[in-house]
Amino acid sequence: MAMLEVKDLEVCYGVIRAIKGISFEVNEGEIVTLIGANGAGKTTTMQSVMGLIPIKHGTVTYEGKDITKTPCHKLIGLGMAQVPEGRRVFQELTVYENLLMGAFSRKDKKEIKDDIESIYEKFPRLSERRNQIAGTLSGGEQQMLAMGRAMMSRPKLLMLDEPSMGLSPLLVDQVFDIIKEFHKSGTTILLVEQNAGKSLAISDRAYVLENGEIAFSGTGKELMESEDIKKAYLGG
Amino acid sequence: MSILFDGLSLGAIYALIALGYTMVYGIAKMLNFAHGDIIMVGAYAFYVALISSGHMALGIVVAVIFCTVMGMVVEKVAYKPLRGASPLAVLITAIGVSYLLQSISQLVFGADPKVVTIPSLGTVSLLGASISVSSIITLLIGAVIMAGLTVFVKKTRTGRAMVAVSEDKGAAMLMGINVDKIITITFAIGSALAACASVFYLMQIPSVEPTLGSMPGIKAFTAAVIGGIGSIPGAMIGGVLLGVIEKICLSIPVLSPYTTAVEFSLLIVILLVRPIGILGKKRREKV
Ligand SMILES: Nc1ncnc2c1ncn2[C@@H]1O[C@H](COP(=O)(O)OP(=O)(O)O)[C@@H](O)[C@H]1O
Ligand SMILES: [Mg+2]
């Protein structure tokens, strides 16, 4: 049984069908990537899976439980977390308070403190800026904060929506390293990216989204070697 | 001196009401035009409890509880079904709720003002000026309530969740925050503050009628906009500023007939100079 199973998902904005009946799954322990050009429907997919946008048709199942209509806030307690597109850290709160917000669904105060310390260890930049208002952080620091914040709920399934967007190549490498680390520590990953090269390289499997439909799917390696994918997404 | 104290205490009343407007706006992104009428509801609740029991303290408790429940009921029945509807529909609903509350109280209590007999607390002299004790009480309790609210918002889990929801609802949901619950709590707090304000208001003008809430409601809304709607310290500053200006104008014979005009002119001037209000924040639009 897959950890996350999306079946015939259809999502509309008014009369526009943004997602036209897609199916995909993520198994426990995998890194799965959804790649696609701007406007393909990646963010819509991620948000509808998390219950942030209503689903017109189809089902979403997580650990065998139908969560198609479950409100977002309840999913966090079940072990799902998402780093949204554009980071969306709480600008008016400090770095520390943002991390605390990430643990909102938890009650184990002592362990929350420990987890914050281990995030600080992983991200020394955040540690130095723990009492700084998040709105004053650089884009890269905000991305680290958004990722650390999502990990504060101790997710079993972490979804990331274009975490490398707008970052310098050095920071992009760092982001992918962190994703690999999260994965190594036992978190299943669903990644959405335009940066196909880097994401396919770390993926067990991947799906290519085009105009709200899945055009290809396969292992990361298969897709990297496919001529069509090379042409459309890997610049050659 | 006594004018300053009266102004500060009137300002504390406006600030308490303004907080309700600003918190609801910040968190539910709506202008709750029925908020002024919650003051009226609180005043009647206080009046009824006072004449039937004779206890001031009991009256305050009844007013606070009744308003808190009323605020949550209004939110649940009138506004919650409109979550996601156009802002205009919500605004018109709020105006409808305002008329509804006024009409119900007119049915129950009649249109005539009811006199609320609050024992006079007299005056004390401070630095040579005589200052009314009720002003001092209003000011002190108002300050304590506002300090408490500030600490609550900054230091508690629920308070931080309120900040998070006001900034980014979607991101707040992704933290596991139940946004509907936070909105309900916000209405409850705003209404409880309005109930406190209604008692202080009655200490100044001891009479209650169905339209009692309109004027302080509009003044407090003005205060919230002057301070920067959505900002909690802004509502406090705006309220106090407006209260002091009102009392100063009233004390100057040539200006006193134009007091309300002066207050609204201040609003216009501030909005011209700083459209987001004194402490308002420019927000980047989010998708
Ligand atoms: N709030 C919205 N209202 C209407 N259309 C939208 C909205 N958000 C996205 N869309 C449309 O849905 C499609 C998919 O968008 P999105 O999921 O953001 O794509 P991606 O994340 O792959 O760039 C696009 O055509 C976009 O214009
Ligand atoms: Mg996107």
Coordinates of C-alpha atoms and ligand atoms in Angstrom, one line a residue:
Chain A
M1 CA 0.0 0.0 0.0
A2 CA 1.3 3.4 -0.9
M3 CA 1.8 6.0 1.8
L4 CA 0.1 8.7 -0.3
E5 CA -2.2 7.7 -3.1
V6 CA -3.8 10.3 -5.4
K7 CA -6.5 8.9 -7.8
D8 CA -8.2 10.7 -10.7
L9 CA -7.6 14.1 -9.0
E10 CA -9.5 16.9 -10.7
V11 CA -9.3 20.5 -9.5
C12 CA -11.0 23.6 -11.0
Y13 CA -10.7 27.3 -10.6
G14 CA -14.2 28.5 -11.6
V15 CA -14.7 27.0 -15.1
I16 CA -10.9 26.4 -15.6
R17 CA -9.9 22.8 -15.1
A18 CA -6.4 23.2 -13.7
I19 CA -5.9 19.5 -12.9
K20 CA -7.5 17.1 -15.3
G21 CA -7.7 13.8 -13.5
I22 CA -4.2 12.8 -12.4
S23 CA -3.1 9.8 -10.4
F24 CA 0.2 9.2 -8.7
E25 CA 1.5 7.6 -5.5
V26 CA 4.3 8.0 -3.0
N27 CA 5.6 4.9 -1.2
E28 CA 7.1 5.1 2.3
G29 CA 10.8 5.9 2.2
E30 CA 10.8 7.2 -1.4
I31 CA 11.7 10.6 -2.9
V32 CA 9.1 11.3 -5.6
T33 CA 9.3 14.4 -7.8
L34 CA 6.6 16.1 -9.7
I35 CA 8.3 18.1 -12.5
G36 CA 6.6 20.5 -14.8
A37 CA 6.8 23.9 -16.4
N38 CA 5.3 27.1 -15.0
G39 CA 1.5 26.8 -14.9
A40 CA 1.5 23.0 -15.3
G41 CA -0.5 22.6 -12.1
K42 CA 2.1 21.6 -9.6
T43 CA 1.1 24.0 -6.8
T44 CA -2.5 23.3 -7.4
T45 CA -1.9 19.6 -6.9
M46 CA 0.2 20.1 -3.8
Q47 CA -2.4 22.5 -2.2
S48 CA -5.4 20.3 -3.0
V49 CA -3.7 17.2 -1.5
M50 CA -3.2 19.3 1.7
G51 CA -6.9 20.3 1.7
L52 CA -6.1 24.0 0.9
I53 CA -8.1 23.9 -2.4
P54 CA -11.3 22.0 -2.7
I55 CA -11.1 18.8 -4.8
K56 CA -13.6 18.5 -7.6
H57 CA -13.3 14.9 -8.3
G58 CA -11.1 12.0 -7.3
T59 CA -9.6 10.7 -4.0
V60 CA -6.6 11.3 -1.8
T61 CA -5.6 8.5 0.5
Y62 CA -2.9 8.8 3.2
E63 CA -1.8 5.7 5.1
G64 CA -4.9 3.9 4.0
K65 CA -7.2 6.7 5.2
D66 CA -9.4 8.7 2.8
I67 CA -8.3 12.4 3.4
T68 CA -10.0 13.9 0.3
K69 CA -12.2 16.1 2.5
T70 CA -10.1 16.3 5.6
P71 CA -9.3 20.0 6.5
C72 CA -5.6 20.9 6.3
H73 CA -5.0 21.5 10.0
K74 CA -6.0 17.9 10.8
L75 CA -3.5 16.5 8.3
I76 CA -0.5 17.9 10.2
G77 CA -1.3 15.8 13.2
L78 CA -1.4 12.8 10.9
G79 CA 2.2 13.3 9.9
M80 CA 2.0 15.3 6.7
A81 CA 3.7 18.7 6.2
Q82 CA 4.3 21.0 3.4
V83 CA 6.8 23.7 2.6
P84 CA 4.6 26.0 0.4
E85 CA 5.7 27.7 -2.7
G86 CA 7.3 31.1 -2.0
R87 CA 8.4 29.9 1.6
R88 CA 5.7 31.9 3.4
V89 CA 7.4 32.2 6.7
F90 CA 5.6 34.4 9.2
Q91 CA 7.3 37.8 8.5
E92 CA 6.3 39.4 11.8
L93 CA 7.4 36.5 14.0
T94 CA 11.0 35.8 15.0
V95 CA 12.9 32.8 13.6
Y96 CA 12.4 31.1 17.0
E97 CA 8.6 31.8 17.0
N98 CA 8.3 30.5 13.4
L99 CA 9.9 27.2 14.4
L100 CA 7.6 27.1 17.4
M101 CA 4.6 27.6 15.1
G102 CA 5.8 24.6 13.1
A103 CA 5.3 22.5 16.2
F104 CA 1.8 23.8 16.8
S105 CA 0.2 20.4 16.5
R106 CA 2.5 18.9 19.2
K107 CA 2.2 19.0 22.9
D108 CA 5.5 17.6 24.1
K109 CA 7.1 20.8 25.2
K110 CA 10.5 19.4 26.2
E111 CA 11.0 17.6 22.9
I112 CA 9.9 20.6 20.9
K113 CA 12.8 22.6 22.6
D114 CA 15.2 19.8 21.7
D115 CA 14.0 19.7 18.1
I116 CA 14.5 23.5 17.8
E117 CA 18.0 23.0 19.1
S118 CA 18.7 20.3 16.4
I119 CA 17.3 22.6 13.7
Y120 CA 19.7 25.3 14.9
E121 CA 22.5 22.8 14.7
K122 CA 21.6 21.9 11.2
F123 CA 21.1 25.6 10.2
P124 CA 23.7 27.7 12.0
R125 CA 22.5 30.8 10.1
L126 CA 19.1 30.4 11.7
S127 CA 20.7 29.9 15.1
E128 CA 22.6 33.2 14.8
R129 CA 19.3 34.9 13.9
R130 CA 17.0 33.1 16.2
N131 CA 15.6 36.4 17.7
Q132 CA 15.5 38.2 14.4
I133 CA 12.1 39.0 12.7
A134 CA 11.7 36.5 9.8
G135 CA 10.8 39.2 7.3
T136 CA 14.3 40.6 7.5
L137 CA 16.0 37.3 6.5
S138 CA 17.4 36.8 3.0
G139 CA 15.6 34.5 0.5
G140 CA 17.9 31.6 1.2
E141 CA 17.6 32.0 5.0
Q142 CA 13.8 32.1 4.7
Q143 CA 13.8 28.9 2.7
M144 CA 15.9 27.2 5.4
L145 CA 13.5 28.5 8.0
A146 CA 10.5 27.3 6.0
M147 CA 12.1 23.8 5.7
G148 CA 13.1 23.7 9.4
R149 CA 9.6 24.9 10.4
A150 CA 7.9 22.1 8.4
M151 CA 10.2 19.6 10.1
M152 CA 9.1 20.8 13.5
S153 CA 5.9 18.8 13.2
R154 CA 8.0 15.6 12.8
P155 CA 6.3 14.7 9.5
K156 CA 6.4 11.3 8.0
L157 CA 5.6 12.7 4.6
L158 CA 7.2 16.1 3.7
M159 CA 6.0 17.9 0.6
L160 CA 8.1 20.7 -0.8
D161 CA 6.8 23.1 -3.5
E162 CA 9.7 24.5 -5.6
P163 CA 12.2 24.9 -2.7
S164 CA 14.9 26.0 -5.0
M165 CA 12.9 28.8 -6.6
G166 CA 14.8 32.1 -6.9
L167 CA 17.9 30.9 -5.1
S168 CA 21.6 31.2 -6.2
P169 CA 23.2 27.9 -7.5
L170 CA 25.1 27.5 -4.3
L171 CA 22.0 27.7 -2.2
V172 CA 20.1 25.4 -4.5
D173 CA 22.8 22.8 -3.9
Q174 CA 22.4 23.4 -0.2
V175 CA 18.6 23.0 -0.4
F176 CA 19.0 19.6 -2.2
D177 CA 21.5 18.5 0.4
I178 CA 19.1 19.2 3.1
I179 CA 16.3 17.4 1.4
K180 CA 18.6 14.4 1.1
E181 CA 19.4 14.6 4.8
F182 CA 15.7 14.8 5.8
H183 CA 15.2 11.7 3.6
K184 CA 18.0 9.9 5.2
S185 CA 16.6 10.5 8.7
G186 CA 13.5 8.6 7.6
T187 CA 11.2 11.2 6.1
T188 CA 9.4 10.3 2.9
I189 CA 9.6 13.2 0.3
L190 CA 7.2 14.5 -2.3
L191 CA 9.1 17.2 -4.2
V192 CA 7.7 19.7 -6.8
E193 CA 10.4 21.3 -9.0
Q194 CA 11.1 23.1 -12.3
N195 CA 14.7 22.3 -11.7
A196 CA 14.4 18.9 -13.3
G197 CA 18.1 17.9 -13.5
K198 CA 18.8 18.2 -9.8
S199 CA 15.5 16.8 -8.6
L200 CA 15.5 13.8 -11.0
A201 CA 19.0 13.0 -9.8
I202 CA 17.8 12.5 -6.2
S203 CA 14.4 10.9 -7.0
D204 CA 13.4 7.3 -6.8
R205 CA 10.5 8.0 -9.1
A206 CA 9.1 11.1 -10.9
Y207 CA 6.0 12.3 -12.7
V208 CA 6.0 14.9 -15.4
L209 CA 3.0 17.2 -15.3
E210 CA 1.9 19.1 -18.4
N211 CA -1.2 21.2 -18.6
G212 CA -2.8 19.5 -15.7
E213 CA -2.1 16.0 -16.9
I214 CA 0.6 13.5 -16.3
A215 CA 2.6 13.2 -19.5
F216 CA 5.3 10.7 -18.3
S217 CA 6.3 8.8 -15.3
G218 CA 9.1 6.5 -14.4
T219 CA 12.2 6.2 -12.2
G220 CA 14.4 9.3 -11.9
K221 CA 17.0 7.6 -14.0
E222 CA 14.6 6.6 -16.8
L223 CA 13.3 10.2 -17.1
M224 CA 16.8 11.7 -17.0
E225 CA 17.7 9.5 -20.0
S226 CA 14.5 10.0 -21.9
E227 CA 15.0 12.1 -25.1
D228 CA 11.6 13.9 -24.7
I229 CA 12.4 15.0 -21.1
K230 CA 15.9 16.1 -22.0
K231 CA 14.5 18.3 -24.7
A232 CA 11.7 19.8 -22.7
Y233 CA 13.1 20.0 -19.2
L234 CA 16.9 19.5 -19.2
G235 CA 17.8 22.1 -21.8
G236 CA 19.0 19.8 -24.5
Chain B
M1 CA -5.2 68.1 34.2
S2 CA -8.6 66.7 34.8
I3 CA -9.3 67.1 31.1
L4 CA -6.3 65.0 30.3
F5 CA -7.5 62.3 32.7
D6 CA -11.0 62.3 31.3
G7 CA -9.6 62.2 27.8
L8 CA -7.3 59.3 28.6
S9 CA -10.2 57.4 30.2
L10 CA -12.5 58.0 27.2
G11 CA -9.6 57.0 25.1
A12 CA -9.3 53.8 27.0
I13 CA -12.9 53.1 26.2
Y14 CA -12.4 53.8 22.5
A15 CA -9.3 51.7 22.5
L16 CA -11.1 48.7 24.0
I17 CA -13.7 48.9 21.3
A18 CA -11.2 49.6 18.6
L19 CA -9.3 46.5 19.5
G20 CA -12.4 44.4 18.6
Y21 CA -12.6 46.0 15.2
T22 CA -8.9 45.7 14.5
M23 CA -8.5 42.1 15.7
V24 CA -11.4 40.9 13.7
Y25 CA -10.2 42.8 10.7
G26 CA -6.7 41.4 11.1
I27 CA -7.8 37.8 11.5
A28 CA -11.1 37.4 9.5
K29 CA -10.3 40.2 7.0
M30 CA -13.7 41.7 7.5
L31 CA -15.2 44.9 8.9
N32 CA -17.6 43.9 11.6
F33 CA -20.0 46.8 11.5
A34 CA -22.1 45.2 14.2
H35 CA -19.3 45.5 16.7
G36 CA -20.7 48.8 18.1
D37 CA -24.0 47.2 18.8
I38 CA -22.2 44.6 21.0
I39 CA -21.5 47.6 23.3
M40 CA -25.3 48.2 23.4
V41 CA -26.0 44.6 24.1
G42 CA -23.4 44.7 26.9
A43 CA -25.0 47.8 28.4
Y44 CA -28.4 46.3 28.5
A45 CA -27.0 43.1 30.0
F46 CA -25.3 45.2 32.7
Y47 CA -28.5 47.2 33.2
V48 CA -30.7 44.1 33.7
A49 CA -28.2 42.4 36.0
L50 CA -27.8 45.6 38.0
I51 CA -31.5 46.2 38.6
S52 CA -32.2 42.6 39.4
S53 CA -29.2 42.0 41.7
G54 CA -27.9 45.4 42.7
H55 CA -24.3 44.3 42.4
M56 CA -22.0 46.2 40.1
A57 CA -19.5 43.4 39.9
L58 CA -22.2 40.8 39.0
G59 CA -23.4 43.2 36.3
I60 CA -19.9 43.4 34.8
V61 CA -19.5 39.6 34.8
V62 CA -23.0 39.1 33.2
A63 CA -22.2 41.8 30.6
V64 CA -18.9 40.1 29.7
I65 CA -20.3 36.6 29.5
F66 CA -23.4 37.7 27.5
C67 CA -21.4 39.7 25.0
T68 CA -18.8 37.0 24.6
V69 CA -21.5 34.4 23.8
M70 CA -23.3 36.9 21.6
G71 CA -20.1 37.6 19.6
M72 CA -19.5 33.9 19.0
V73 CA -23.1 33.3 18.0
V74 CA -23.1 36.2 15.5
E75 CA -19.9 34.9 14.0
K76 CA -21.2 31.4 13.7
V77 CA -24.6 32.2 12.4
A78 CA -24.0 35.2 10.3
Y79 CA -20.4 35.3 9.2
K80 CA -19.1 31.8 9.1
P81 CA -21.4 30.7 6.3
L82 CA -20.0 33.6 4.2
R83 CA -16.3 32.5 4.6
G84 CA -14.9 33.0 1.1
A85 CA -17.8 35.1 -0.1
S86 CA -17.2 38.6 -1.5
P87 CA -16.3 41.3 1.0
L88 CA -19.3 43.3 0.0
A89 CA -21.7 40.4 0.9
V90 CA -20.0 40.2 4.3
L91 CA -20.2 43.9 4.9
I92 CA -23.9 44.0 4.1
T93 CA -24.5 41.1 6.4
A94 CA -22.7 42.9 9.2
I95 CA -24.9 46.0 8.6
G96 CA -27.9 43.7 8.7
V97 CA -26.7 42.1 12.0
S98 CA -26.3 45.7 13.4
Y99 CA -29.9 46.6 12.6
L100 CA -31.1 43.2 13.9
L101 CA -29.4 43.7 17.3
Q102 CA -30.9 47.2 17.5
S103 CA -34.4 46.0 16.6
I104 CA -34.3 43.1 19.0
S105 CA -33.3 45.3 21.9
Q106 CA -36.0 47.9 20.9
L107 CA -38.6 45.1 21.0
V108 CA -37.4 43.9 24.4
F109 CA -36.7 47.2 26.1
G110 CA -38.5 49.8 24.1
A111 CA -37.0 52.8 22.3
D112 CA -36.9 55.0 25.4
P113 CA -33.5 55.4 27.1
K114 CA -33.2 53.5 30.4
V115 CA -31.4 55.2 33.2
V116 CA -28.7 53.1 34.8
T117 CA -28.1 54.2 38.3
I118 CA -24.5 53.6 39.1
P119 CA -23.4 55.0 42.5
S120 CA -21.3 58.0 41.9
L121 CA -17.7 57.4 42.9
G122 CA -16.9 61.1 43.4
T123 CA -13.6 62.8 42.7
V124 CA -10.2 62.9 44.2
S125 CA -7.8 65.7 44.0
L126 CA -4.5 65.1 42.4
L127 CA -1.8 67.8 42.0
G128 CA -4.4 70.4 42.7
A129 CA -6.9 69.2 40.1
S130 CA -10.1 67.3 40.9
I131 CA -10.3 64.1 38.9
S132 CA -13.3 61.8 38.8
V133 CA -12.6 58.4 40.3
S134 CA -14.5 56.6 37.5
S135 CA -12.0 58.1 35.0
I136 CA -9.1 56.7 37.1
I137 CA -10.8 53.3 37.4
T138 CA -11.5 53.2 33.7
L139 CA -8.0 54.2 32.8
L140 CA -6.4 51.7 35.2
I141 CA -8.5 48.7 34.3
G142 CA -8.3 49.6 30.6
A143 CA -4.5 49.7 30.8
V144 CA -4.4 46.4 32.7
I145 CA -6.7 44.7 30.1
M146 CA -4.7 46.0 27.2
A147 CA -1.4 45.0 28.8
G148 CA -2.9 41.5 29.4
L149 CA -4.0 41.3 25.8
T150 CA -0.6 42.3 24.5
V151 CA 1.1 39.6 26.6
F152 CA -1.5 37.1 25.5
V153 CA -0.9 37.7 21.8
K154 CA 2.9 37.7 22.1
K155 CA 3.4 34.9 24.6
T156 CA 0.7 32.3 24.3
R157 CA 0.3 29.5 21.8
T158 CA -3.2 30.8 20.9
G159 CA -2.0 34.4 20.7
R160 CA 0.8 33.5 18.3
A161 CA -1.6 31.5 16.3
M162 CA -3.7 34.7 16.0
V163 CA -0.7 36.5 14.6
A164 CA 0.0 33.7 12.2
V165 CA -3.6 33.6 10.9
S166 CA -3.7 37.4 10.5
E167 CA -0.5 37.3 8.4
D168 CA -1.1 34.2 6.2
K169 CA -4.1 32.0 6.6
G170 CA -2.9 29.3 4.3
A171 CA 0.5 29.0 6.0
A172 CA -1.2 29.0 9.4
M173 CA -3.3 26.0 8.3
L174 CA -0.1 24.3 7.2
M175 CA 1.1 24.6 10.8
G176 CA -2.0 22.7 12.0
I177 CA -3.8 25.7 13.2
N178 CA -7.6 25.4 13.1
V179 CA -8.4 28.8 11.5
D180 CA -12.1 28.7 12.2
K181 CA -11.4 28.2 15.9
I182 CA -9.0 31.1 16.0
I183 CA -11.6 33.4 14.3
T184 CA -14.2 32.3 16.9
I185 CA -11.8 33.1 19.7
T186 CA -11.1 36.5 18.2
F187 CA -14.8 37.4 18.1
A188 CA -15.1 36.2 21.7
I189 CA -12.2 38.4 22.9
G190 CA -13.3 41.4 20.9
S191 CA -16.8 41.1 22.3
A192 CA -15.6 40.7 25.9
L193 CA -13.5 43.9 25.5
A194 CA -16.6 45.6 24.1
A195 CA -18.6 44.5 27.2
C196 CA -15.9 46.1 29.5
A197 CA -16.1 49.2 27.4
S198 CA -19.9 49.3 27.7
V199 CA -19.7 49.4 31.5
F200 CA -17.1 52.1 31.5
Y201 CA -19.2 54.0 29.0
L202 CA -22.2 53.8 31.3
M203 CA -20.1 55.2 34.1
Q204 CA -19.7 58.3 32.0
I205 CA -23.2 58.5 30.4
P206 CA -25.5 56.4 32.6
S207 CA -28.3 55.8 30.1
V208 CA -28.9 53.0 27.6
E209 CA -31.0 52.9 24.4
P210 CA -31.0 50.7 21.3
T211 CA -28.7 53.0 19.3
L212 CA -26.2 53.4 22.2
G213 CA -23.5 51.6 20.3
S214 CA -23.5 53.6 17.1
M215 CA -21.5 56.7 18.1
P216 CA -18.8 55.0 20.2
G217 CA -18.7 52.3 17.6
I218 CA -18.0 54.8 14.8
K219 CA -15.5 56.7 16.9
A220 CA -13.7 53.5 17.8
F221 CA -13.7 52.4 14.2
T222 CA -12.1 55.7 13.4
A223 CA -9.6 55.2 16.1
A224 CA -8.7 51.7 14.7
V225 CA -8.2 53.2 11.2
I226 CA -6.1 56.1 12.5
G227 CA -3.9 53.6 14.4
G228 CA -3.7 51.3 11.4
I229 CA -6.4 48.7 11.1
G230 CA -5.2 45.3 11.9
S231 CA -2.6 46.6 14.4
I232 CA -3.3 46.0 18.1
P233 CA -1.0 48.7 19.4
G234 CA -2.3 50.9 16.7
A235 CA -5.9 50.5 18.0
M236 CA -4.7 51.5 21.5
I237 CA -2.8 54.6 20.3
G238 CA -5.7 55.6 18.0
G239 CA -8.2 55.2 20.7
V240 CA -6.3 57.2 23.3
L241 CA -5.5 59.9 20.8
L242 CA -9.1 60.3 19.8
G243 CA -10.4 60.3 23.4
V244 CA -7.9 63.0 24.4
I245 CA -8.7 65.1 21.4
E246 CA -12.4 64.8 22.0
K247 CA -12.2 65.9 25.6
I248 CA -9.8 68.8 24.7
C249 CA -12.2 70.0 22.0
L250 CA -15.2 69.7 24.3
S251 CA -13.4 71.9 26.9
I252 CA -12.8 74.7 24.4
P253 CA -16.1 76.6 24.0
V254 CA -15.6 77.7 20.4
L255 CA -14.5 74.2 19.3
S256 CA -16.9 72.2 21.4
P257 CA -19.8 72.1 18.9
Y258 CA -17.4 70.9 16.2
T259 CA -15.8 68.1 18.2
T260 CA -17.0 65.3 16.0
A261 CA -16.0 67.2 12.9
V262 CA -12.5 67.7 14.4
E263 CA -12.1 64.0 15.1
F264 CA -13.1 63.0 11.6
S265 CA -10.9 65.6 10.1
L266 CA -8.1 64.1 12.0
L267 CA -8.9 60.8 10.4
I268 CA -8.9 62.4 6.9
V269 CA -5.6 64.2 7.6
I270 CA -3.9 61.0 8.9
L271 CA -5.2 59.0 6.0
L272 CA -3.9 61.6 3.5
V273 CA -0.4 61.6 5.1
R274 CA -0.3 57.9 5.9
P275 CA -3.0 55.9 4.2
I276 CA -2.2 52.7 6.2
G277 CA -2.7 54.5 9.6
I278 CA -0.1 55.2 12.2
L279 CA 1.1 51.7 12.8
G280 CA -0.5 50.0 9.8
K281 CA 1.6 47.6 7.9
K282 CA 2.0 47.4 4.2
R283 CA 1.2 43.9 3.2
R284 CA 2.5 42.1 0.2
E285 CA -0.4 40.6 -1.6
K286 CA -0.4 36.8 -1.3
V287 CA -1.8 34.3 -3.8
Ligands
LIG1 N1 -6.1 31.2 -7.8 C1 -6.2 30.8 -9.1 N2 -7.3 31.2 -9.8 C2 -7.4 30.9 -11.1 N3 -6.5 30.2 -11.8 C3 -5.4 29.7 -11.1 C4 -5.2 30.1 -9.7 N4 -4.0 29.5 -9.3 C5 -3.5 28.9 -10.4 N5 -4.3 29.0 -11.5 C6 -4.1 28.5 -12.8 O1 -4.0 27.0 -12.7 C7 -3.0 26.6 -13.5 C8 -2.0 25.8 -12.7 O2 -1.3 26.7 -11.8 P1 -0.2 26.3 -10.7 O3 -0.8 25.1 -10.0 O4 0.1 27.4 -9.9 O5 1.0 25.8 -11.6 P2 2.5 25.6 -11.2 O6 2.6 25.5 -9.8 O7 2.8 24.3 -11.9 O8 3.3 26.7 -11.8 C9 -2.4 27.8 -14.2 O9 -3.0 27.8 -15.5 C10 -2.8 28.9 -13.4 O10 -3.0 30.1 -14.2
MG2 MG 3.8 26.6 -8.5

